[in-house]
mmCIF file of C-alpha atoms in Angstrom:
data_model
loop_
_atom_site.group_PDB
_atom_site.id
_atom_site.type_symbol
_atom_site.label_atom_id
_atom_site.label_comp_id
_atom_site.label_asym_id
_atom_site.label_seq_id
_atom_site.Cartn_x
_atom_site.Cartn_y
_atom_site.Cartn_z
ATOM 1 C CA MET S 1 -3.546 -16.741 0.882
ATOM 2 C CA HIS S 2 -2.348 -15.073 2.238
ATOM 3 C CA ALA S 3 -2.530 -10.704 2.776
ATOM 4 C CA VAL S 4 0.029 -7.774 4.218
ATOM 5 C CA VAL S 5 -1.935 -5.052 6.191
ATOM 6 C CA VAL S 6 0.478 -2.573 5.806
ATOM 7 C CA VAL S 7 -0.664 0.560 8.108
ATOM 8 C CA ALA S 8 0.993 3.731 8.490
ATOM 9 C CA HIS S 9 -0.437 6.322 11.569
ATOM 10 C CA PRO S 10 1.512 6.991 15.012
ATOM 11 C CA GLU S 11 -1.263 6.569 17.413
ATOM 12 C CA PRO S 12 -2.958 3.341 18.122
ATOM 13 C CA ALA S 13 -6.634 4.251 18.561
ATOM 14 C CA SER S 14 -6.679 5.995 15.869
ATOM 15 C CA PHE S 15 -9.741 5.474 13.044
ATOM 16 C CA THR S 16 -6.851 4.501 10.886
ATOM 17 C CA HIS S 17 -5.802 1.373 12.699
ATOM 18 C CA GLN S 18 -9.176 0.885 13.636
ATOM 19 C CA VAL S 19 -9.613 0.373 9.837
ATOM 20 C CA ALA S 20 -6.976 -1.759 9.419
ATOM 21 C CA ALA S 21 -8.345 -3.703 12.065
ATOM 22 C CA GLU S 22 -11.928 -4.282 10.261
ATOM 23 C CA ILE S 23 -10.021 -5.008 7.301
ATOM 24 C CA ALA S 24 -8.248 -7.927 8.770
ATOM 25 C CA ARG S 25 -11.032 -9.321 10.486
ATOM 26 C CA GLY S 26 -13.020 -8.867 7.089
ATOM 27 C CA ILE S 27 -10.368 -10.943 5.034
ATOM 28 C CA ALA S 28 -10.431 -13.799 7.844
ATOM 29 C CA ALA S 29 -13.658 -13.760 7.885
ATOM 30 C CA ALA S 30 -13.835 -14.957 4.096
ATOM 31 C CA GLY S 31 -12.821 -18.258 4.345
ATOM 32 C CA THR S 32 -10.440 -19.787 6.668
ATOM 33 C CA GLN S 33 -8.381 -20.260 3.885
ATOM 34 C CA HIS S 34 -7.041 -16.716 3.951
ATOM 35 C CA SER S 35 -4.700 -15.652 6.022
ATOM 36 C CA VAL S 36 -3.618 -11.065 6.749
ATOM 37 C CA GLU S 37 -0.422 -10.453 8.690
ATOM 38 C CA ARG S 38 -0.199 -6.377 9.890
ATOM 39 C CA ALA S 39 2.575 -3.961 9.742
ATOM 40 C CA ASP S 40 2.910 -1.358 11.893
ATOM 41 C CA LEU S 41 5.508 1.321 10.043
ATOM 42 C CA ALA S 42 5.331 3.757 13.202
ATOM 43 C CA ALA S 43 5.091 0.976 15.610
ATOM 44 C CA GLU S 44 7.934 -0.593 14.244
ATOM 45 C CA GLY S 45 9.976 1.968 14.001
ATOM 46 C CA PHE S 46 10.706 2.220 9.603
ATOM 47 C CA ASP S 47 12.581 4.597 8.453
ATOM 48 C CA PRO S 48 11.336 6.124 5.796
ATOM 49 C CA ARG S 49 14.402 8.283 5.048
ATOM 50 C CA PHE S 50 15.738 7.486 1.780
ATOM 51 C CA GLY S 51 19.366 7.237 1.992
ATOM 52 C CA ALA S 52 23.153 6.747 1.549
ATOM 53 C CA PRO S 53 22.545 3.119 2.063
ATOM 54 C CA ASP S 54 19.743 3.398 -0.380
ATOM 55 C CA LEU S 55 21.188 5.214 -2.832
ATOM 56 C CA ALA S 56 24.281 3.136 -3.187
ATOM 57 C CA ALA S 57 22.087 -0.159 -3.088
ATOM 58 C CA PHE S 58 19.971 1.906 -6.064
ATOM 59 C CA ARG S 59 23.498 2.939 -8.017
ATOM 60 C CA ASP S 60 25.904 -0.053 -7.416
ATOM 61 C CA ARG S 61 22.684 -2.957 -7.872
ATOM 62 C CA LEU S 62 24.412 -3.427 -3.238
ATOM 63 C CA PRO S 63 22.394 -4.996 -1.051
ATOM 64 C CA PRO S 64 19.308 -3.160 0.573
ATOM 65 C CA PRO S 65 19.856 -2.114 3.994
ATOM 66 C CA ALA S 66 18.468 -4.749 6.219
ATOM 67 C CA ASP S 67 14.680 -2.973 7.261
ATOM 68 C CA VAL S 68 14.387 -2.936 3.165
ATOM 69 C CA LEU S 69 14.880 -6.745 2.461
ATOM 70 C CA ALA S 70 12.722 -7.760 5.564
ATOM 71 C CA ALA S 71 9.850 -5.861 4.217
ATOM 72 C CA GLN S 72 10.804 -7.144 0.837
ATOM 73 C CA ARG S 73 10.894 -10.606 2.357
ATOM 74 C CA ARG S 74 6.693 -10.422 4.461
ATOM 75 C CA LEU S 75 5.496 -8.970 0.714
ATOM 76 C CA ASP S 76 7.540 -12.002 -0.968
ATOM 77 C CA ARG S 77 4.604 -14.699 1.147
ATOM 78 C CA ALA S 78 1.480 -11.945 0.631
ATOM 79 C CA ASP S 79 -0.431 -12.878 -2.454
ATOM 80 C CA ALA S 80 -2.110 -9.245 -1.384
ATOM 81 C CA LEU S 81 -0.990 -5.694 0.120
ATOM 82 C CA VAL S 82 -3.743 -3.285 1.897
ATOM 83 C CA LEU S 83 -2.639 0.281 2.474
ATOM 84 C CA VAL S 84 -4.020 1.350 4.548
ATOM 85 C CA TYR S 85 -3.424 5.510 5.657
ATOM 86 C CA PRO S 86 -4.465 9.193 6.521
ATOM 87 C CA VAL S 87 -5.111 11.606 3.285
ATOM 88 C CA TYR S 88 -2.429 13.899 4.574
ATOM 89 C CA TRP S 89 -1.869 16.748 2.091
ATOM 90 C CA TRP S 90 -4.007 14.483 -0.841
ATOM 91 C CA SER S 91 -1.439 11.559 -1.168
ATOM 92 C CA PHE S 92 0.054 9.348 1.933
ATOM 93 C CA PRO S 93 1.998 10.351 4.842
ATOM 94 C CA ALA S 94 5.888 10.473 4.629
ATOM 95 C CA GLN S 95 6.265 7.146 6.617
ATOM 96 C CA LEU S 96 4.217 4.939 3.782
ATOM 97 C CA LYS S 97 6.399 6.978 1.136
ATOM 98 C CA GLY S 98 9.186 6.687 2.307
ATOM 99 C CA TRP S 99 7.972 2.888 2.611
ATOM 100 C CA ILE S 100 7.336 2.642 -0.897
ATOM 101 C CA ASP S 101 10.430 4.836 -1.979
ATOM 102 C CA ARG S 102 12.826 2.508 -0.117
ATOM 103 C CA VAL S 103 10.953 -0.879 -0.687
ATOM 104 C CA PHE S 104 10.112 -0.828 -3.571
ATOM 105 C CA THR S 105 13.650 -0.981 -5.234
ATOM 106 C CA ASN S 106 15.368 -1.548 -8.747
ATOM 107 C CA GLY S 107 15.558 -5.291 -9.119
ATOM 108 C CA TRP S 108 13.701 -6.619 -6.396
ATOM 109 C CA ALA S 109 9.438 -4.553 -7.109
ATOM 110 C CA TYR S 110 11.297 -3.504 -10.847
ATOM 111 C CA ASP S 111 13.906 -3.477 -13.415
ATOM 112 C CA ASP S 112 15.481 -1.605 -15.686
ATOM 113 C CA THR S 113 18.620 -1.275 -16.805
ATOM 114 C CA PRO S 114 21.086 0.790 -18.484
ATOM 115 C CA ASP S 115 21.414 -1.847 -21.855
ATOM 116 C CA GLY S 116 18.182 -0.514 -23.224
ATOM 117 C CA ARG S 117 16.071 -3.532 -22.388
ATOM 118 C CA PRO S 118 12.266 -3.339 -22.100
ATOM 119 C CA LEU S 119 10.732 -2.124 -17.902
ATOM 120 C CA GLU S 120 10.744 -5.650 -16.212
ATOM 121 C CA LYS S 121 7.927 -4.917 -13.866
ATOM 122 C CA LYS S 122 8.820 -7.820 -11.721
ATOM 123 C CA LEU S 123 5.053 -7.383 -9.286
ATOM 124 C CA ARG S 124 2.865 -8.590 -11.765
ATOM 125 C CA ARG S 125 1.140 -10.930 -8.810
ATOM 126 C CA LEU S 126 0.506 -9.063 -6.730
ATOM 127 C CA ALA S 127 -3.239 -7.590 -6.299
ATOM 128 C CA VAL S 128 -3.207 -4.421 -4.620
ATOM 129 C CA HIS S 129 -6.138 -2.799 -2.481
ATOM 130 C CA LEU S 130 -5.836 1.126 -0.946
ATOM 131 C CA ALA S 131 -8.166 2.597 1.455
ATOM 132 C CA GLY S 132 -7.357 6.068 2.539
ATOM 133 C CA ILE S 133 -8.728 7.785 5.315
ATOM 134 C CA GLY S 134 -10.492 11.349 3.996
ATOM 135 C CA ALA S 135 -12.048 13.920 6.090
ATOM 136 C CA ALA S 136 -12.579 15.874 3.210
ATOM 137 C CA ASP S 137 -16.946 15.320 1.634
ATOM 138 C CA ALA S 138 -16.478 13.483 -2.115
ATOM 139 C CA GLY S 139 -17.875 16.654 -3.613
ATOM 140 C CA THR S 140 -14.351 18.089 -2.413
ATOM 141 C CA TYR S 141 -12.506 15.371 -4.016
ATOM 142 C CA GLU S 142 -14.532 15.172 -7.760
ATOM 143 C CA ARG S 143 -14.425 19.309 -7.838
ATOM 144 C CA HIS S 144 -10.643 19.568 -7.118
ATOM 145 C CA GLY S 145 -9.268 16.573 -9.545
ATOM 146 C CA TYR S 146 -7.944 15.073 -6.673
ATOM 147 C CA ALA S 147 -9.327 11.673 -6.550
ATOM 148 C CA THR S 148 -7.860 11.765 -10.202
ATOM 149 C CA ALA S 149 -4.811 13.181 -9.358
ATOM 150 C CA MET S 150 -4.780 10.711 -6.260
ATOM 151 C CA LYS S 151 -5.615 7.381 -8.540
ATOM 152 C CA THR S 152 -2.689 8.736 -11.623
ATOM 153 C CA GLN S 153 0.391 9.620 -8.980
ATOM 154 C CA ILE S 154 -0.801 6.541 -6.831
ATOM 155 C CA ASP S 155 -2.509 3.289 -8.829
ATOM 156 C CA HIS S 156 -1.096 4.408 -11.543
ATOM 157 C CA GLY S 157 2.122 5.974 -11.077
ATOM 158 C CA ILE S 158 3.517 3.663 -8.084
ATOM 159 C CA PHE S 159 1.285 0.508 -8.821
ATOM 160 C CA ASP S 160 0.941 -0.287 -12.583
ATOM 161 C CA TYR S 161 5.035 0.469 -13.042
ATOM 162 C CA VAL S 162 6.348 -2.372 -11.516
ATOM 163 C CA GLY S 163 2.803 -4.380 -12.469
ATOM 164 C CA ALA S 164 1.097 -5.031 -9.532
ATOM 165 C CA ARG S 165 -2.321 -4.539 -10.106
ATOM 166 C CA VAL S 166 -4.322 -1.823 -7.583
ATOM 167 C CA ALA S 167 -8.429 -4.951 -6.968
ATOM 168 C CA THR S 168 -9.217 -1.783 -5.022
ATOM 169 C CA SER S 169 -9.248 2.289 -4.731
ATOM 170 C CA ASP S 170 -10.773 3.856 -2.111
ATOM 171 C CA ILE S 171 -11.592 7.064 -0.130
ATOM 172 C CA LEU S 172 -13.237 5.802 3.219
ATOM 173 C CA ARG S 173 -15.415 9.406 4.763
ATOM 174 C CA THR S 174 -14.472 10.319 8.168
ATOM 175 C CA THR S 175 -17.321 12.980 8.220
ATOM 176 C CA GLY S 176 -21.176 12.619 7.178
ATOM 177 C CA THR S 177 -24.419 10.340 7.584
ATOM 178 C CA GLY S 178 -23.506 7.230 9.606
ATOM 179 C CA PHE S 179 -19.623 7.343 10.660
ATOM 180 C CA PRO S 180 -17.965 5.594 11.830
ATOM 181 C CA ASP S 181 -20.399 3.145 11.570
ATOM 182 C CA ALA S 182 -20.938 2.839 8.040
ATOM 183 C CA ALA S 183 -16.490 3.367 7.222
ATOM 184 C CA LEU S 184 -16.158 0.367 9.431
ATOM 185 C CA ALA S 185 -18.330 -1.594 7.648
ATOM 186 C CA ALA S 186 -17.295 -0.636 4.006
ATOM 187 C CA ALA S 187 -13.618 -1.602 5.287
ATOM 188 C CA ARG S 188 -14.995 -5.055 6.218
ATOM 189 C CA GLU S 189 -16.489 -4.814 3.189
ATOM 190 C CA ILE S 190 -12.924 -3.898 1.887
ATOM 191 C CA GLY S 191 -11.777 -7.070 3.512
ATOM 192 C CA ARG S 192 -14.032 -9.509 1.827
ATOM 193 C CA ARG S 193 -13.413 -8.520 -1.319
ATOM 194 C CA VAL S 194 -9.145 -8.545 -0.926
ATOM 195 C CA PHE S 195 -9.522 -12.727 -2.098
ATOM 196 C CA CYS S 196 -12.592 -12.400 -4.557
ATOM 197 C CA GLY S 197 -12.137 -14.849 -6.895
ATOM 198 C CA ARG S 198 -8.441 -15.261 -7.017
ATOM 199 C CA ALA S 199 -8.800 -18.662 -5.838
ATOM 200 C CA GLN S 200 -10.173 -19.173 -9.403
ATOM 201 C CA ALA S 201 -7.534 -18.411 -10.956
ATOM 202 C CA ALA S 202 -5.066 -19.538 -8.898
#
């Protein structure tokens, strides 16, 4: 089983990158039959701007730009997608949101045609694991409804639309007792759970 861990943070020494590394270690530790590939959007220089070539691909069903095709091929090889990101304004950072905007194209992630046929969800094979890095405590998320809003927007609004199953959705805290060790241990556990039960189901 193969996982792609996408990390969105411009600083390689950031806690976000540490979490991504621990998740990758957890996947590797779960079994020699598992492989993991990290995609560092900032280091790779991924352009998150949905530009004229992306719009032409959407409107006219032209091939997407080369960087989008490369990202799609990477995901075509994957059984699981893990997104690791800091929570900015209760959502993804712009680069990760732009990656979703550009990579999850009509015709590849879903098929929505104007001829009245039902929407085809094309990523049903893909399990998704979300690991947000948040500074606010759990009470803040619950008190203001941020946790529910993020699940509605991301888990349901994006991944349910394309048929991908969100297997885990976690916020790792950068505050509180035990930081950073507790959060890094939780990241390793996320990695160990990525393929839990998948081999039997395959």
